[in-house]
Amino acid sequence: MDTTSLTGKELAAAINADTKQRAAALAGTGAAPRLALVVANDDPASAWYVKSLNRAAERNGIACENIELGVDATAADIRAKLVELSADPSVDAIMLQTPLPKGVGLDDVSPAIIAAKDVDGVSPLSLGLLATGLPGFPPATSEAVVELAKHHGVALSGKHVAVVGRSNVVGKPLAQLLLAENATVTVCHSRTTDLPGVTSAADVVVAAVGRAGLIKAEHVREGAVVIDVGTNEGEDGSITGDVDAAAVTGKAAALSPVPGGVGPVTTALLMRHVVQAAENAR
């Protein structure tokens, strides 16, 4: 069987083109969209991601400010900055980078981001809005999975989708987005009995656990669609997904590549969220 590659480059380009046009329209009124990136770590991967977001913002006509709080920042320090930014009318969107300093959990600080500026949907309020179907910003990675599937004509309505991973960042919000598309969703995790038996019964398998090569041929039925959210760094610095691509290729009808699949769509959607937040505030 030929396995179609569910690439994200074309979709990301289309989203960015729309975002850039909308950002230019806002800038024409004298108020370009403004994103605040709050960083409290010295993690190299986080630094690389912040730089990529800076570049994406610049390409799309979005003003982006990096706010470095340092690795010694306390939960109180981070909350205070997020409250300040939430109240600042010149800031349209806020993103809090992870990892956070030792002893500080995302749940300790994310409630300080108001939902109107929470463009990556990390706060409990944003997740609650998503779960209840009310307007808000979903986590961009979860949204990217759905948008990528729809872009490539992958049917979701009435289909059985197995999501491997139950994090608040991807797995749980993705389940809510898939339910909104009328999919039947099974969320799998480390305590799932007979993971291959569950996933191989699904029409679509989404891998989002952060374990390189976890999903193998035995986890996928013939002709299923596999979407890989994983980004794992190898010893040689290469990035690999949660799916053993070589093992699945030829059995799956379609597979998203890593890199080049969900990732570029995620970044594009984040930029779109920033512009939407700015439009909502005007």
Coordinates of C-alpha atoms in Angstrom, one line a residue:
M1 CA 0.0 0.0 0.0
D2 CA 1.2 3.5 -0.8
T3 CA 1.3 5.7 2.3
T4 CA 0.4 9.3 1.6
S5 CA 2.4 11.9 3.4
L6 CA 0.3 14.4 5.4
T7 CA 2.6 17.3 5.0
G8 CA 1.8 20.6 6.7
K9 CA 3.8 23.1 4.6
E10 CA 1.0 24.0 2.2
L11 CA -1.6 24.4 4.9
A12 CA 0.7 26.5 7.0
A13 CA 1.4 28.8 4.1
A14 CA -2.3 29.3 3.4
I15 CA -2.9 30.1 7.1
N16 CA 0.1 32.5 7.2
A17 CA -1.1 34.3 4.1
D18 CA -4.4 35.0 5.6
T19 CA -2.8 36.0 9.0
K20 CA -0.4 38.4 7.3
Q21 CA -3.2 40.1 5.4
R22 CA -5.3 40.5 8.6
A23 CA -2.3 41.8 10.6
A24 CA -1.5 44.3 7.9
A25 CA -5.1 45.6 8.1
L26 CA -4.8 46.1 11.9
A27 CA -1.4 47.8 11.4
G28 CA -3.1 50.1 8.9
T29 CA -5.2 51.4 11.8
G30 CA -2.1 52.2 13.8
A31 CA -2.3 49.1 16.1
A32 CA -0.2 46.2 14.9
P33 CA -1.0 42.9 16.8
R34 CA 1.4 42.4 19.8
L35 CA 2.5 39.2 21.3
A36 CA 4.3 38.8 24.7
L37 CA 6.4 35.7 25.1
V38 CA 7.2 35.0 28.8
V39 CA 10.2 32.9 29.4
A40 CA 11.6 31.7 32.8
N41 CA 14.1 29.0 31.8
D42 CA 17.5 28.6 30.1
D43 CA 16.5 25.5 28.2
P44 CA 18.1 25.3 24.7
A45 CA 15.0 23.8 23.1
S46 CA 12.8 26.5 24.5
A47 CA 15.2 29.2 23.3
W48 CA 15.1 27.7 19.8
Y49 CA 11.3 27.6 19.8
V50 CA 11.2 31.2 21.0
K51 CA 13.4 32.3 18.2
S52 CA 11.2 30.4 15.7
L53 CA 8.1 32.2 17.1
N54 CA 9.9 35.5 16.8
R55 CA 10.7 34.8 13.1
A56 CA 7.1 33.7 12.5
A57 CA 5.7 36.8 14.1
E58 CA 8.0 39.1 12.1
R59 CA 7.0 37.3 8.8
N60 CA 3.3 37.8 9.6
G61 CA 3.6 41.5 10.7
I62 CA 3.1 40.8 14.4
A63 CA 5.1 42.7 17.1
C64 CA 6.7 40.2 19.4
E65 CA 8.3 40.9 22.8
N66 CA 10.4 38.4 24.7
I67 CA 10.1 38.8 28.5
E68 CA 12.9 37.0 30.3
L69 CA 12.1 36.4 33.9
G70 CA 15.1 34.1 34.6
V71 CA 15.5 30.6 35.9
D72 CA 15.1 31.8 39.5
A73 CA 11.7 33.3 39.0
T74 CA 9.1 32.1 41.6
A75 CA 5.5 31.2 40.9
A76 CA 4.6 34.6 42.4
D77 CA 7.0 36.4 40.1
I78 CA 5.5 34.7 37.0
R79 CA 1.9 35.2 38.1
A80 CA 2.5 38.9 38.7
K81 CA 4.0 39.4 35.3
L82 CA 1.1 37.5 33.6
V83 CA -1.5 39.5 35.6
E84 CA 0.3 42.7 34.5
L85 CA 0.4 41.6 30.8
S86 CA -3.3 40.5 31.0
A87 CA -4.2 44.0 32.2
D88 CA -2.0 45.8 29.6
P89 CA -4.2 47.0 26.7
S90 CA -1.2 47.3 24.4
V91 CA -0.7 43.5 24.7
D92 CA -3.0 41.4 22.6
A93 CA -1.7 37.9 23.2
I94 CA 0.4 36.1 25.8
M95 CA 2.4 32.9 25.6
L96 CA 4.1 31.3 28.6
Q97 CA 7.1 29.1 27.6
T98 CA 7.9 25.8 29.2
P99 CA 9.7 24.3 31.0
L100 CA 9.1 26.5 34.1
P101 CA 11.5 26.9 37.0
K102 CA 11.9 24.0 39.4
G103 CA 9.0 23.7 41.7
V104 CA 6.7 25.8 39.5
G105 CA 3.9 23.9 37.7
L106 CA 1.9 25.2 34.8
D107 CA -1.3 25.0 36.9
D108 CA 0.3 27.3 39.5
V109 CA 0.6 30.2 37.0
S110 CA -1.5 29.7 33.9
P111 CA -4.8 30.9 35.6
A112 CA -3.2 34.4 35.6
I113 CA -3.6 34.6 31.8
I114 CA -7.0 35.9 30.8
A115 CA -8.7 33.8 28.3
A116 CA -9.0 36.6 25.7
K117 CA -5.1 36.7 25.5
D118 CA -4.4 33.0 26.1
V119 CA -3.6 32.2 22.5
D120 CA -2.2 28.7 23.2
G121 CA -5.1 27.7 25.4
V122 CA -3.1 26.7 28.5
S123 CA -5.2 28.1 31.3
P124 CA -8.0 26.1 33.1
L125 CA -10.5 28.6 31.9
S126 CA -9.5 28.2 28.3
L127 CA -9.6 24.4 28.6
G128 CA -13.0 24.7 30.2
L129 CA -14.3 26.9 27.4
L130 CA -13.1 24.3 24.9
A131 CA -14.7 21.4 26.8
T132 CA -18.1 23.2 26.8
G133 CA -17.9 24.4 23.2
L134 CA -17.8 28.1 24.1
P135 CA -15.6 30.6 22.2
G136 CA -11.9 30.6 23.2
F137 CA -8.5 29.6 21.9
P138 CA -7.7 25.8 21.8
P139 CA -4.1 24.6 22.3
A140 CA -2.6 25.2 18.9
T141 CA -1.0 21.7 18.6
S142 CA -4.3 20.0 19.1
E143 CA -6.0 22.3 16.7
A144 CA -3.3 21.6 14.1
V145 CA -4.0 17.9 14.2
V146 CA -7.6 18.5 13.2
E147 CA -6.8 21.2 10.6
L148 CA -4.2 19.0 9.0
A149 CA -6.6 16.0 8.8
K150 CA -9.3 18.2 7.2
H151 CA -6.8 19.8 4.8
H152 CA -5.9 16.3 3.5
G153 CA -9.5 15.1 3.3
V154 CA -9.3 12.7 6.2
A155 CA -12.8 11.9 7.3
L156 CA -13.4 12.4 11.0
S157 CA -17.2 12.5 11.4
G158 CA -18.4 9.1 12.5
K159 CA -14.8 7.6 12.6
H160 CA -13.1 6.0 15.5
V161 CA -10.0 8.0 16.5
A162 CA -7.5 6.7 19.0
V163 CA -5.5 9.5 20.7
V164 CA -2.4 8.1 22.4
G165 CA -1.6 10.6 25.2
R166 CA -3.8 12.4 27.8
S167 CA -1.9 15.6 28.5
N168 CA -3.7 18.9 29.0
V169 CA -1.4 20.3 26.2
V170 CA -2.5 17.9 23.4
G171 CA -4.4 14.7 24.3
K172 CA -7.3 16.0 26.3
P173 CA -8.0 19.1 24.3
L174 CA -7.6 17.1 21.1
A175 CA -10.3 14.7 22.3
Q176 CA -12.7 17.7 22.7
L177 CA -11.9 19.0 19.2
L178 CA -12.4 15.6 17.7
L179 CA -15.8 15.2 19.5
A180 CA -16.8 18.6 18.0
E181 CA -16.0 17.0 14.6
N182 CA -18.4 14.1 15.5
A183 CA -15.6 11.5 15.8
T184 CA -15.8 8.7 18.3
V185 CA -12.8 9.1 20.5
T186 CA -10.7 6.8 22.6
V187 CA -8.0 8.4 24.7
C188 CA -5.1 6.0 25.5
H189 CA -2.4 6.4 28.1
S190 CA 0.3 4.5 30.1
R191 CA -2.3 2.4 31.9
T192 CA -4.2 1.4 28.8
T193 CA -4.4 -2.4 28.7
D194 CA -3.4 -3.9 25.3
L195 CA -2.5 -0.6 23.5
P196 CA -2.0 -2.3 20.1
G197 CA -5.5 -3.9 20.4
V198 CA -7.1 -0.5 21.0
T199 CA -5.2 1.5 18.4
S200 CA -5.4 -1.1 15.7
A201 CA -9.2 -1.0 15.9
A202 CA -9.2 2.8 15.1
D203 CA -9.6 4.5 11.7
V204 CA -7.3 7.3 12.8
V205 CA -4.4 7.0 15.3
V206 CA -2.9 10.2 16.8
A207 CA 0.4 9.7 18.7
A208 CA 1.1 12.4 21.3
V209 CA 3.1 11.0 24.2
G210 CA 6.7 12.1 23.6
R211 CA 8.2 8.6 23.2
A212 CA 10.2 8.1 20.1
G213 CA 9.0 5.2 17.9
L214 CA 6.3 4.0 20.3
I215 CA 3.7 3.4 17.6
K216 CA 4.7 0.5 15.4
A217 CA 3.0 -1.6 12.7
E218 CA 1.2 -3.7 15.3
H219 CA -0.6 -0.6 16.6
V220 CA -2.0 0.3 13.2
R221 CA -4.6 -1.5 11.1
E222 CA -4.3 -1.8 7.4
G223 CA -5.4 1.4 5.7
A224 CA -5.6 3.6 8.8
V225 CA -4.5 7.2 9.0
V226 CA -1.7 8.0 11.5
I227 CA -0.9 11.5 12.7
D228 CA 2.4 12.0 14.6
V229 CA 2.5 14.8 17.1
G230 CA 5.8 13.7 18.7
T231 CA 9.0 15.7 18.5
N232 CA 11.8 13.8 20.2
E233 CA 15.4 14.8 19.9
G234 CA 17.8 12.0 19.0
E235 CA 21.4 11.7 20.2
D236 CA 22.6 13.1 16.9
G237 CA 20.3 16.1 17.3
S238 CA 17.7 14.9 14.8
I239 CA 14.0 15.2 15.5
T240 CA 11.9 12.1 15.3
G241 CA 8.2 11.4 16.1
D242 CA 6.3 9.0 18.3
V243 CA 5.7 6.8 15.3
D244 CA 8.1 4.3 13.9
A245 CA 7.6 5.7 10.4
A246 CA 9.5 2.9 8.6
A247 CA 7.4 0.2 10.2
V248 CA 4.1 2.0 9.5
T249 CA 4.8 3.0 6.0
G250 CA 3.2 0.6 3.6
K251 CA 0.5 -0.4 6.1
A252 CA -1.1 3.0 6.9
A253 CA -3.0 4.8 4.2
A254 CA -1.5 8.1 5.4
L255 CA 1.1 9.3 7.8
S256 CA 2.2 12.8 8.9
P257 CA 6.0 13.4 8.8
V258 CA 8.2 14.6 11.6
P259 CA 9.3 17.2 11.0
G260 CA 7.1 18.9 8.5
G261 CA 3.7 17.7 9.5
V262 CA 1.9 19.0 12.5
G263 CA 4.7 21.4 13.5
P264 CA 4.4 24.1 10.9
V265 CA 0.6 24.1 11.2
T266 CA 0.9 24.6 14.9
T267 CA 3.1 27.7 14.5
A268 CA 0.8 29.1 11.8
L269 CA -2.2 28.7 14.0
L270 CA -0.5 30.4 17.0
M271 CA 0.1 33.4 14.8
R272 CA -3.5 33.3 13.6
H273 CA -4.7 33.2 17.2
V274 CA -2.6 36.3 18.0
V275 CA -4.3 38.3 15.1
Q276 CA -7.7 37.0 16.2
A277 CA -7.1 38.2 19.8
A278 CA -6.1 41.6 18.4
E279 CA -9.2 41.8 16.2
N280 CA -11.4 40.9 19.2
A281 CA -9.8 43.6 21.3
R282 CA -10.3 46.4 18.7

